[in-house]
């Protein structure tokens, strides 16, 4: 998930991910306040009934927003890269986005909408890279409805 500001004094020498999450909807007020609605950490699918098309591995398609915030960036031209990692057949990777970071900007936030083909249960994530540096990721779990959480090794 998101990483904390690496410097308590606010003095930062490298880009950092302030937060990253999937949500169903966002809303921004006129004064810039951002609301993230319907935060997604779990998506449940009905159990397959055996009538699925073996030629089409997609069980469902979901539209989620990826909301994230990056800080600690030096002014100038940079590249933002966001890629989805999901169980199943690899997805197409979108090209990097050029970002012009202006003097005096402490952080920038983005909201990107993704149509995500769900092929299998498991962790679905969006990795966020800035100038080729992995900053972190947002994740959600897909499971079949009726599955119960299995105890982990720390239980």
XYZ file of C-alpha atoms in Angstrom, residues 20-110:
91
model
C -2.299 4.850 -3.253
C -5.617 3.012 -3.289
C -8.405 1.736 -5.478
C -11.870 3.255 -5.089
C -15.208 3.272 -6.889
C -15.711 7.039 -7.034
C -13.978 10.331 -6.289
C -15.272 13.801 -5.648
C -13.367 17.087 -5.461
C -14.795 20.257 -3.933
C -14.216 23.759 -5.303
C -11.606 24.383 -2.593
C -9.626 21.256 -3.574
C -10.764 18.791 -0.898
C -10.782 15.270 -2.321
C -13.156 12.519 -1.212
C -12.383 8.919 -2.105
C -15.615 6.922 -2.004
C -16.097 3.159 -1.970
C -12.497 2.208 -1.216
C -11.838 -1.226 -2.703
C -9.702 -3.745 -0.855
C -11.842 -6.819 -1.631
C -13.857 -7.746 -4.715
C -15.994 -10.887 -4.565
C -17.073 -12.883 -7.597
C -19.801 -15.513 -7.739
C -18.459 -19.069 -7.870
C -18.043 -20.223 -11.495
C -20.884 -22.502 -12.538
C -18.956 -24.374 -15.229
C -20.561 -22.576 -18.185
C -17.611 -20.212 -18.741
C -16.076 -19.969 -22.209
C -12.617 -21.608 -22.031
C -11.489 -19.288 -24.857
C -12.266 -16.205 -22.737
C -10.438 -16.259 -19.401
C -12.125 -13.050 -18.151
C -14.556 -13.783 -15.306
C -15.608 -10.155 -14.795
C -14.574 -6.657 -15.779
C -14.461 -3.940 -13.116
C -14.042 -0.191 -13.415
C -12.071 1.219 -10.481
C -10.252 4.473 -9.889
C -6.653 4.392 -8.770
C -6.028 7.429 -6.570
C -2.462 8.219 -5.562
C -0.233 11.084 -4.480
C 3.487 11.612 -5.057
C 5.758 14.109 -3.298
C 9.431 14.946 -2.941
C 10.086 15.582 -6.620
C 12.616 18.062 -8.012
C 11.225 20.560 -10.561
C 11.547 19.534 -14.200
C 10.354 16.891 -16.638
C 9.699 13.413 -15.284
C 7.940 10.191 -16.290
C 5.078 8.502 -14.453
C 4.423 4.844 -15.153
C 1.478 2.860 -13.767
C 1.044 -0.789 -14.621
C -1.537 -3.358 -13.526
C -0.424 -6.759 -12.290
C -3.152 -9.384 -12.106
C -3.333 -13.179 -11.894
C -3.813 -14.754 -15.303
C -2.729 -13.684 -18.767
C -0.511 -10.546 -18.634
C -2.248 -7.266 -19.460
C -1.034 -4.656 -21.939
C 1.192 -2.076 -20.295
C 0.323 1.556 -21.015
C 3.122 3.947 -22.009
C 4.778 6.225 -19.453
C 3.204 9.656 -18.994
C 5.418 12.740 -19.160
C 4.953 14.940 -16.074
C 6.199 18.515 -15.771
C 6.843 19.209 -12.083
C 6.908 22.929 -11.413
C 8.900 24.841 -8.799
C 7.073 25.130 -5.455
C 4.901 22.013 -5.938
C 5.086 19.869 -2.789
C 2.979 16.967 -4.085
C 0.673 16.013 -6.919
C -2.249 13.661 -6.892
C -3.669 11.611 -9.715
